[in-house]
């Protein structure tokens, strides 16, 4: 197992003991240098957002490793044709805890709506502890929330936003048959952009949504709008988002996922300081909440990620076909 964090270790050790399987783990990321550490094993389990490249699959093939079990949902960073041509079977964990990510998106919406960033800035930077006009927030129940992607996480987020009394509109390339009266599908993304006070993104990264949120879209959005991205960084053009926030095209952003996340992000023992100028700039803005791709991170999710991914790996090694096979 690569990229194992300290909080995963007890779950990993318990799974190994319960199933009588030897599991070896490392905190390092899987890459061309570290792949050799997997020599002699039947399969590997990984969790990372940096690319799984063709070269990596060539190396896995050379080492005779035929099974790669992801501990996460997203498969956008995988060269799937290269995996296929190297005969490497891949599984993911599609539903380890949609509520974990949905709750985080709602937390970001509340943080931004209630101007908590402005309160923290006054206290942390000016060491002042008093009311301010800039702290006046808005109720979620008075807002229209636009959800893009009504899959597992999007629907969990809708349930929570509805619980707070929001009016929810949604867009999905492949809409659900029934909305259970919880939300209304709009016909076009333009309607989401124009009508929403809060937009929460819950679709996978694909070729057709690369930089979907760009300057033209920020111009269409309300200047009081908040954008929450817990999906994938590539969906939002980072430069255009920075401009939109600085120029007042939109009012705030929750950024759990950002373009070009580094390998370091997945190394929980890293002591490296952030050098990315965008991350540093966003971190100092009171109308932004930036977090290190951590919406998933609850104890409930971690247990499921370990148990389900190691279960998938065991099934593949034993010649079975797990349900979570990625095509
Ligand atoms: P899901 O497959 O259940 O739902 C995705 C939905 O998006 C589907 O309904 C699909 O039809 C829709 N969709 C696909 N392409 C679209 C497009 N171009 N426009 C509009 N809708 C589109 O997936 P999920 O479990 O809800 O996860 C969604 C994404 O959340 C994942 O792909 C992953 O990138 C991200 N994620 C982030 C974290 C985190 O910690 N921040 C954790 C898990 C997942
Ligand atoms: C996912 O499950 O797709 C995530 O984004 C979580 C992360 C740990 C990679």
CSV table of C-alpha atoms and ligand atoms in Angstrom, one decimal:
chain,number,residue,atom,x,y,z
A,1,UNK,CA,0.0,0.0,0.0
A,2,UNK,CA,1.4,3.4,-1.1
A,3,UNK,CA,0.6,6.8,0.4
A,4,UNK,CA,-0.5,5.3,3.7
A,5,UNK,CA,-1.1,8.0,6.3
A,6,UNK,CA,-0.7,7.4,10.1
A,7,UNK,CA,-4.5,7.5,10.6
A,8,UNK,CA,-4.9,4.7,8.1
A,9,UNK,CA,-2.4,2.3,9.8
A,10,UNK,CA,-4.7,0.9,12.5
A,11,UNK,CA,-7.4,0.1,9.9
A,12,UNK,CA,-4.9,-1.5,7.6
A,13,UNK,CA,-3.4,-3.7,10.4
A,14,UNK,CA,-6.8,-4.8,11.6
A,15,UNK,CA,-7.9,-5.7,8.0
A,16,UNK,CA,-4.7,-7.7,7.5
A,17,UNK,CA,-5.2,-9.6,10.8
A,18,UNK,CA,-8.9,-10.2,10.2
A,19,UNK,CA,-8.3,-11.6,6.8
A,20,UNK,CA,-4.9,-13.4,7.4
A,21,UNK,CA,-3.3,-11.4,4.6
A,22,UNK,CA,0.2,-9.9,4.7
A,23,UNK,CA,-0.1,-6.2,3.9
A,24,UNK,CA,3.0,-4.1,3.6
A,25,UNK,CA,2.7,-0.3,3.6
A,26,UNK,CA,4.7,2.8,2.9
A,27,UNK,CA,4.0,6.5,3.3
A,28,UNK,CA,5.7,7.2,0.0
A,29,UNK,CA,3.8,8.0,-3.2
A,30,UNK,CA,3.8,5.6,-6.1
A,31,UNK,CA,6.1,6.9,-8.9
A,32,UNK,CA,8.8,5.6,-11.2
A,33,UNK,CA,11.3,5.6,-8.4
A,34,UNK,CA,9.2,3.9,-5.7
A,35,UNK,CA,7.4,1.4,-7.9
A,36,UNK,CA,10.3,-1.0,-7.4
A,37,UNK,CA,9.3,-1.4,-3.8
A,38,UNK,CA,6.3,-3.4,-5.0
A,39,UNK,CA,8.4,-6.1,-6.5
A,40,UNK,CA,7.3,-9.5,-5.4
A,41,UNK,CA,3.8,-8.5,-4.3
A,42,UNK,CA,0.5,-9.6,-5.9
A,43,UNK,CA,-1.2,-6.3,-6.1
A,44,UNK,CA,-1.0,-2.7,-4.8
A,45,UNK,CA,-3.3,-0.2,-3.2
A,46,UNK,CA,-2.9,3.5,-3.8
A,47,UNK,CA,-4.5,6.9,-3.1
A,48,UNK,CA,-3.1,9.9,-5.0
A,49,UNK,CA,-4.3,12.6,-7.4
A,50,UNK,CA,-1.0,12.9,-9.4
A,51,UNK,CA,-1.1,11.0,-12.7
A,52,UNK,CA,-0.8,7.2,-13.0
A,53,UNK,CA,1.2,7.4,-16.2
A,54,UNK,CA,1.9,5.0,-19.1
A,55,UNK,CA,5.5,4.6,-17.8
A,56,UNK,CA,4.1,3.6,-14.4
A,57,UNK,CA,1.9,0.9,-16.0
A,58,UNK,CA,4.8,-0.3,-18.1
A,59,UNK,CA,6.9,-0.7,-14.9
A,60,UNK,CA,4.0,-2.5,-13.1
A,61,UNK,CA,3.8,-4.9,-16.0
A,62,UNK,CA,7.6,-5.5,-15.9
A,63,UNK,CA,7.3,-6.3,-12.2
A,64,UNK,CA,4.4,-8.7,-12.9
A,65,UNK,CA,1.9,-6.7,-10.9
A,66,UNK,CA,-1.6,-7.1,-12.4
A,67,UNK,CA,-3.8,-5.4,-9.8
A,68,UNK,CA,-4.1,-1.8,-8.7
A,69,UNK,CA,-6.7,-1.1,-6.1
A,70,UNK,CA,-7.5,2.6,-5.5
A,71,UNK,CA,-8.7,3.7,-2.1
A,72,UNK,CA,-10.6,6.6,-3.6
A,73,UNK,CA,-13.4,7.5,-6.1
A,74,UNK,CA,-11.8,9.6,-8.9
A,75,UNK,CA,-10.2,7.9,-11.8
A,76,UNK,CA,-9.5,11.0,-13.9
A,77,UNK,CA,-5.7,10.8,-13.2
A,78,UNK,CA,-5.3,7.3,-14.7
A,79,UNK,CA,-4.1,6.5,-18.2
A,80,UNK,CA,-6.7,3.8,-18.6
A,81,UNK,CA,-5.6,2.7,-22.1
A,82,UNK,CA,-2.1,2.2,-20.8
A,83,UNK,CA,-3.5,0.1,-17.9
A,84,UNK,CA,-5.4,-2.0,-20.3
A,85,UNK,CA,-2.5,-2.6,-22.7
A,86,UNK,CA,-0.4,-3.6,-19.7
A,87,UNK,CA,-3.1,-5.9,-18.5
A,88,UNK,CA,-3.4,-4.2,-15.1
A,89,UNK,CA,-6.9,-4.5,-13.6
A,90,UNK,CA,-8.1,-1.5,-11.6
A,91,UNK,CA,-10.7,-1.0,-8.9
A,92,UNK,CA,-11.9,2.1,-7.1
A,93,UNK,CA,-14.2,2.7,-4.1
A,94,UNK,CA,-17.2,4.6,-5.6
A,95,UNK,CA,-19.1,5.2,-2.3
A,96,UNK,CA,-16.9,5.1,0.7
A,97,UNK,CA,-18.8,8.0,2.3
A,98,UNK,CA,-20.5,10.5,0.0
A,99,UNK,CA,-21.8,12.3,3.1
A,100,UNK,CA,-18.2,13.2,4.1
A,101,UNK,CA,-17.7,15.2,1.0
A,102,UNK,CA,-21.2,16.6,1.0
A,103,UNK,CA,-20.9,17.8,4.6
A,104,UNK,CA,-17.6,19.5,3.8
A,105,UNK,CA,-19.2,21.3,0.8
A,106,UNK,CA,-22.0,22.6,3.1
A,107,UNK,CA,-19.4,23.5,5.8
A,108,UNK,CA,-17.6,25.6,3.1
A,109,UNK,CA,-20.9,27.3,2.1
A,110,UNK,CA,-21.7,28.1,5.7
A,111,UNK,CA,-18.2,29.4,6.4
A,112,UNK,CA,-18.3,31.7,3.4
A,113,UNK,CA,-22.0,32.8,3.8
A,114,UNK,CA,-21.4,33.7,7.5
A,115,UNK,CA,-18.1,35.5,6.7
A,116,UNK,CA,-16.0,33.5,9.1
A,117,UNK,CA,-12.9,34.3,7.1
A,118,UNK,CA,-13.4,38.0,7.8
A,119,UNK,CA,-13.7,37.2,11.6
A,120,UNK,CA,-10.6,35.0,11.6
A,121,UNK,CA,-8.6,37.7,9.6
A,122,UNK,CA,-9.5,40.4,12.1
A,123,UNK,CA,-8.5,38.2,15.1
A,124,UNK,CA,-5.4,36.6,13.6
A,125,UNK,CA,-4.0,39.6,11.7
A,126,UNK,CA,-5.2,42.6,13.7
A,127,UNK,CA,-5.6,40.9,17.1
A,128,UNK,CA,-9.0,42.6,17.5
A,129,UNK,CA,-12.1,40.9,18.9
A,130,UNK,CA,-15.2,43.0,18.2
A,131,UNK,CA,-18.2,43.2,15.8
A,132,UNK,CA,-17.6,44.4,12.3
A,133,UNK,CA,-20.0,45.3,9.4
A,134,UNK,CA,-18.1,42.9,7.2
A,135,UNK,CA,-19.2,40.0,9.4
A,136,UNK,CA,-22.9,40.3,8.3
A,137,UNK,CA,-23.8,37.1,6.6
A,138,UNK,CA,-26.7,35.5,4.7
A,139,UNK,CA,-29.0,32.6,5.6
A,140,UNK,CA,-28.7,29.5,3.4
A,141,UNK,CA,-32.5,29.3,3.5
A,142,UNK,CA,-32.7,32.5,1.6
A,143,UNK,CA,-30.4,31.3,-1.2
A,144,UNK,CA,-30.6,29.3,-4.4
A,145,UNK,CA,-28.0,26.6,-4.5
A,146,UNK,CA,-26.9,25.2,-7.9
A,147,UNK,CA,-25.6,21.7,-7.8
A,148,UNK,CA,-23.6,20.4,-10.8
A,149,UNK,CA,-23.5,16.6,-10.8
A,150,UNK,CA,-26.3,14.8,-9.1
A,151,UNK,CA,-24.5,11.5,-8.4
A,152,UNK,CA,-23.8,10.1,-5.0
A,153,UNK,CA,-22.1,13.2,-3.5
A,154,UNK,CA,-24.2,15.8,-5.3
A,155,UNK,CA,-27.5,14.2,-4.0
A,156,UNK,CA,-26.1,13.9,-0.5
A,157,UNK,CA,-25.2,17.6,-0.7
A,158,UNK,CA,-28.7,18.5,-2.0
A,159,UNK,CA,-30.2,16.7,1.0
A,160,UNK,CA,-28.1,18.7,3.4
A,161,UNK,CA,-28.8,22.1,1.7
A,162,UNK,CA,-32.5,21.3,1.6
A,163,UNK,CA,-32.3,20.6,5.3
A,164,UNK,CA,-31.0,24.1,5.8
A,165,UNK,CA,-34.0,25.4,3.7
A,166,UNK,CA,-32.2,26.3,0.5
A,167,UNK,CA,-33.9,26.3,-2.9
A,168,UNK,CA,-31.9,23.8,-4.9
A,169,UNK,CA,-31.5,23.7,-8.7
A,170,UNK,CA,-29.3,21.2,-10.4
A,171,UNK,CA,-27.7,20.2,-13.7
A,172,UNK,CA,-26.4,16.8,-14.7
A,173,UNK,CA,-25.2,15.5,-18.1
A,174,UNK,CA,-27.1,12.3,-17.2
A,175,UNK,CA,-30.0,13.4,-14.9
A,176,UNK,CA,-31.6,11.1,-12.4
A,177,UNK,CA,-35.1,9.8,-13.3
A,178,UNK,CA,-36.6,11.1,-10.1
A,179,UNK,CA,-35.6,14.1,-7.9
A,180,UNK,CA,-38.0,13.1,-5.1
A,181,UNK,CA,-39.2,16.6,-5.1
A,182,UNK,CA,-36.0,17.7,-3.5
A,183,UNK,CA,-34.6,19.8,-6.4
A,184,UNK,CA,-35.4,21.0,-9.9
A,185,UNK,CA,-33.2,20.2,-13.0
A,186,UNK,CA,-32.6,23.2,-15.2
A,187,UNK,CA,-32.1,22.7,-18.9
A,188,UNK,CA,-28.8,24.5,-19.2
A,189,UNK,CA,-25.7,25.4,-17.2
A,190,UNK,CA,-26.3,29.0,-18.1
A,191,UNK,CA,-29.4,28.9,-15.8
A,192,UNK,CA,-27.2,27.5,-13.0
A,193,UNK,CA,-24.7,30.3,-13.5
A,194,UNK,CA,-27.2,33.1,-13.6
A,195,UNK,CA,-29.6,31.9,-10.9
A,196,UNK,CA,-27.4,30.5,-8.2
A,197,UNK,CA,-26.2,32.2,-5.0
A,198,UNK,CA,-24.0,29.2,-4.2
A,199,UNK,CA,-22.7,26.7,-6.8
A,200,UNK,CA,-21.4,23.4,-5.6
A,201,UNK,CA,-19.5,21.2,-8.1
A,202,UNK,CA,-20.0,17.4,-7.8
A,203,UNK,CA,-19.0,15.9,-11.1
A,204,UNK,CA,-15.9,14.0,-12.2
A,205,UNK,CA,-13.1,15.7,-14.1
A,206,UNK,CA,-13.4,14.9,-17.8
A,207,UNK,CA,-12.0,16.3,-21.1
A,208,UNK,CA,-15.3,18.2,-21.7
A,209,UNK,CA,-15.4,20.1,-18.3
A,210,UNK,CA,-11.7,21.1,-18.3
A,211,UNK,CA,-11.7,24.8,-17.2
A,212,UNK,CA,-15.5,24.9,-17.4
A,213,UNK,CA,-15.4,27.7,-14.8
A,214,UNK,CA,-13.5,30.4,-16.6
A,215,UNK,CA,-13.7,34.1,-17.1
A,216,UNK,CA,-16.8,34.0,-19.3
A,217,UNK,CA,-18.7,31.9,-16.7
A,218,UNK,CA,-17.6,34.0,-13.7
A,219,UNK,CA,-19.0,37.0,-15.6
A,220,UNK,CA,-22.3,35.3,-16.0
A,221,UNK,CA,-22.5,34.5,-12.2
A,222,UNK,CA,-24.0,36.9,-9.6
A,223,UNK,CA,-21.3,39.1,-8.1
A,224,UNK,CA,-22.6,37.9,-4.7
A,225,UNK,CA,-22.1,34.2,-5.7
A,226,UNK,CA,-20.0,31.6,-3.9
A,227,UNK,CA,-18.3,28.8,-5.8
A,228,UNK,CA,-17.6,25.5,-3.9
A,229,UNK,CA,-15.2,23.0,-5.6
A,230,UNK,CA,-14.8,19.7,-3.8
A,231,UNK,CA,-14.7,17.8,-7.1
A,232,UNK,CA,-11.5,18.3,-9.1
A,233,UNK,CA,-9.2,21.3,-9.6
A,234,UNK,CA,-9.1,21.0,-13.4
A,235,UNK,CA,-12.8,22.0,-13.6
A,236,UNK,CA,-11.9,25.6,-12.5
A,237,UNK,CA,-9.4,27.8,-14.2
A,238,UNK,CA,-7.3,29.0,-11.3
A,239,UNK,CA,-6.1,32.2,-12.8
A,240,UNK,CA,-9.6,33.2,-13.8
A,241,UNK,CA,-10.9,32.3,-10.4
A,242,UNK,CA,-8.3,34.5,-8.7
A,243,UNK,CA,-9.2,37.4,-11.1
A,244,UNK,CA,-13.0,36.8,-10.4
A,245,UNK,CA,-12.4,37.0,-6.6
A,246,UNK,CA,-10.1,40.0,-6.8
A,247,UNK,CA,-12.3,42.0,-9.3
A,248,UNK,CA,-15.6,41.2,-7.6
A,249,UNK,CA,-17.1,39.1,-10.4
A,250,UNK,CA,-18.0,36.6,-7.6
A,251,UNK,CA,-17.9,37.0,-3.8
A,252,UNK,CA,-16.1,33.9,-2.5
A,253,UNK,CA,-14.8,30.4,-3.1
A,254,UNK,CA,-14.4,27.2,-1.2
A,255,UNK,CA,-11.4,25.4,-2.8
A,256,UNK,CA,-10.8,21.8,-1.6
A,257,UNK,CA,-9.4,20.8,-5.0
A,258,UNK,CA,-7.1,22.9,-7.1
A,259,UNK,CA,-5.3,22.4,-10.4
A,260,UNK,CA,-1.9,20.7,-10.4
A,261,UNK,CA,-2.0,19.2,-6.9
A,262,UNK,CA,1.5,18.0,-6.1
A,263,UNK,CA,2.7,14.6,-5.0
A,264,UNK,CA,3.5,16.2,-1.7
A,265,UNK,CA,-0.2,16.7,-0.9
A,266,UNK,CA,-0.6,13.0,-0.4
A,267,UNK,CA,2.4,12.7,1.9
A,268,UNK,CA,1.1,13.2,5.4
A,269,UNK,CA,4.6,13.2,6.9
A,270,UNK,CA,5.9,15.9,4.6
A,271,UNK,CA,7.5,18.9,6.2
A,272,UNK,CA,7.7,21.0,3.0
A,273,UNK,CA,6.5,24.6,3.1
A,274,UNK,CA,4.0,25.7,0.4
A,275,UNK,CA,5.6,27.5,-2.4
A,276,UNK,CA,2.7,27.6,-4.9
A,277,UNK,CA,1.9,31.4,-5.2
A,278,UNK,CA,-1.8,30.8,-5.9
A,279,UNK,CA,-2.3,28.6,-2.8
A,280,UNK,CA,-0.5,31.2,-0.6
A,281,UNK,CA,-2.6,34.0,-2.1
A,282,UNK,CA,-5.9,32.2,-1.6
A,283,UNK,CA,-4.9,31.2,1.9
A,284,UNK,CA,-4.7,34.9,2.9
A,285,UNK,CA,-8.1,36.0,1.4
A,286,UNK,CA,-11.0,36.3,3.8
A,287,UNK,CA,-13.5,35.4,1.1
A,288,UNK,CA,-11.7,32.1,0.4
A,289,UNK,CA,-11.5,28.8,2.3
A,290,UNK,CA,-8.8,26.7,0.8
A,291,UNK,CA,-8.2,23.2,2.2
A,292,UNK,CA,-5.7,20.4,1.1
A,293,UNK,CA,-8.2,18.1,-0.7
A,294,UNK,CA,-9.6,16.9,2.6
A,295,UNK,CA,-13.3,16.8,2.1
A,296,UNK,CA,-13.2,13.0,2.2
A,297,UNK,CA,-11.3,12.8,5.5
A,298,UNK,CA,-13.5,11.4,8.2
A,299,UNK,CA,-12.9,8.2,10.3
A,300,UNK,CA,-16.0,6.7,8.7
A,301,UNK,CA,-14.6,7.3,5.2
A,302,UNK,CA,-11.1,6.1,6.0
A,303,UNK,CA,-12.3,2.8,7.4
A,304,UNK,CA,-14.4,2.1,4.3
A,305,UNK,CA,-11.6,3.2,1.9
A,306,UNK,CA,-9.3,0.6,3.5
A,307,UNK,CA,-11.8,-2.2,4.0
A,308,UNK,CA,-13.3,-1.9,0.5
A,309,UNK,CA,-10.1,-1.4,-1.4
A,310,UNK,CA,-8.2,-4.2,0.3
A,311,UNK,CA,-11.3,-6.4,-0.2
A,312,UNK,CA,-11.3,-5.6,-3.9
A,313,UNK,CA,-7.6,-6.4,-4.1
A,314,UNK,CA,-8.1,-9.7,-2.3
A,315,UNK,CA,-10.9,-10.6,-4.7
A,316,UNK,CA,-8.8,-9.8,-7.8
A,317,UNK,CA,-5.8,-11.8,-6.5
A,318,UNK,CA,-8.1,-14.7,-5.8
A,319,UNK,CA,-9.3,-14.6,-9.5
A,320,UNK,CA,-12.7,-13.1,-8.7
A,321,UNK,CA,-14.3,-10.0,-10.4
A,322,UNK,CA,-15.0,-7.3,-7.9
A,323,UNK,CA,-18.0,-5.0,-8.5
A,324,UNK,CA,-15.8,-2.0,-8.4
A,325,UNK,CA,-13.8,-2.8,-11.5
A,326,UNK,CA,-13.0,0.4,-13.4
A,327,UNK,CA,-13.5,0.0,-17.2
B,1,LIG,P1,-20.9,9.9,-9.1
B,1,LIG,O1,-20.4,9.2,-10.3
B,1,LIG,O2,-21.8,9.2,-8.2
B,1,LIG,O3,-21.7,11.2,-9.7
B,1,LIG,C1,-21.1,12.1,-10.7
B,1,LIG,C2,-22.3,12.7,-11.4
B,1,LIG,O4,-21.7,13.7,-12.3
B,1,LIG,C3,-23.1,11.8,-12.2
B,1,LIG,O5,-24.5,11.9,-12.0
B,1,LIG,C4,-22.7,12.2,-13.7
B,1,LIG,O6,-23.8,12.0,-14.6
B,1,LIG,C5,-22.4,13.6,-13.5
B,1,LIG,N1,-21.6,14.2,-14.6
B,1,LIG,C6,-20.5,13.6,-15.2
B,1,LIG,N2,-20.0,14.5,-16.1
B,1,LIG,C7,-20.7,15.6,-16.0
B,1,LIG,C8,-20.7,16.9,-16.7
B,1,LIG,N3,-19.8,17.1,-17.6
B,1,LIG,N4,-21.6,17.8,-16.4
B,1,LIG,C9,-22.5,17.6,-15.4
B,1,LIG,N5,-22.6,16.4,-14.8
B,1,LIG,C10,-21.7,15.4,-15.1
B,1,LIG,O7,-19.6,10.5,-8.4
B,1,LIG,P2,-19.5,11.1,-6.9
B,1,LIG,O8,-19.3,9.9,-6.0
B,1,LIG,O9,-20.7,11.9,-6.7
B,1,LIG,O10,-18.2,11.9,-7.0
B,1,LIG,C11,-18.1,13.1,-7.8
B,1,LIG,C12,-16.7,13.6,-7.8
B,1,LIG,O11,-16.3,14.1,-6.5
B,1,LIG,C13,-15.6,12.4,-8.1
B,1,LIG,O12,-15.5,12.1,-9.4
B,1,LIG,C14,-14.3,13.1,-7.5
B,1,LIG,O13,-13.7,13.8,-8.5
B,1,LIG,C15,-14.8,14.0,-6.5
B,1,LIG,N6,-14.5,13.6,-5.1
B,1,LIG,C16,-13.8,14.5,-4.3
B,1,LIG,C17,-13.4,14.1,-3.0
B,1,LIG,C18,-12.7,15.1,-2.1
B,1,LIG,O14,-12.2,14.6,-1.1
B,1,LIG,N7,-12.6,16.3,-2.4
B,1,LIG,C19,-13.8,12.8,-2.5
B,1,LIG,C20,-14.5,12.0,-3.4
B,1,LIG,C21,-14.8,12.4,-4.6
B,2,LIG,C1,-11.6,10.8,-4.3
B,2,LIG,O1,-12.0,9.8,-3.6
B,2,LIG,O2,-11.7,10.7,-5.5
B,2,LIG,C2,-10.9,11.9,-3.7
B,2,LIG,O3,-10.9,13.0,-4.3
B,2,LIG,C3,-10.3,11.7,-2.3
B,2,LIG,C4,-8.8,11.8,-2.3
B,2,LIG,C5,-8.2,11.2,-1.1
B,2,LIG,C6,-8.1,11.3,-3.6
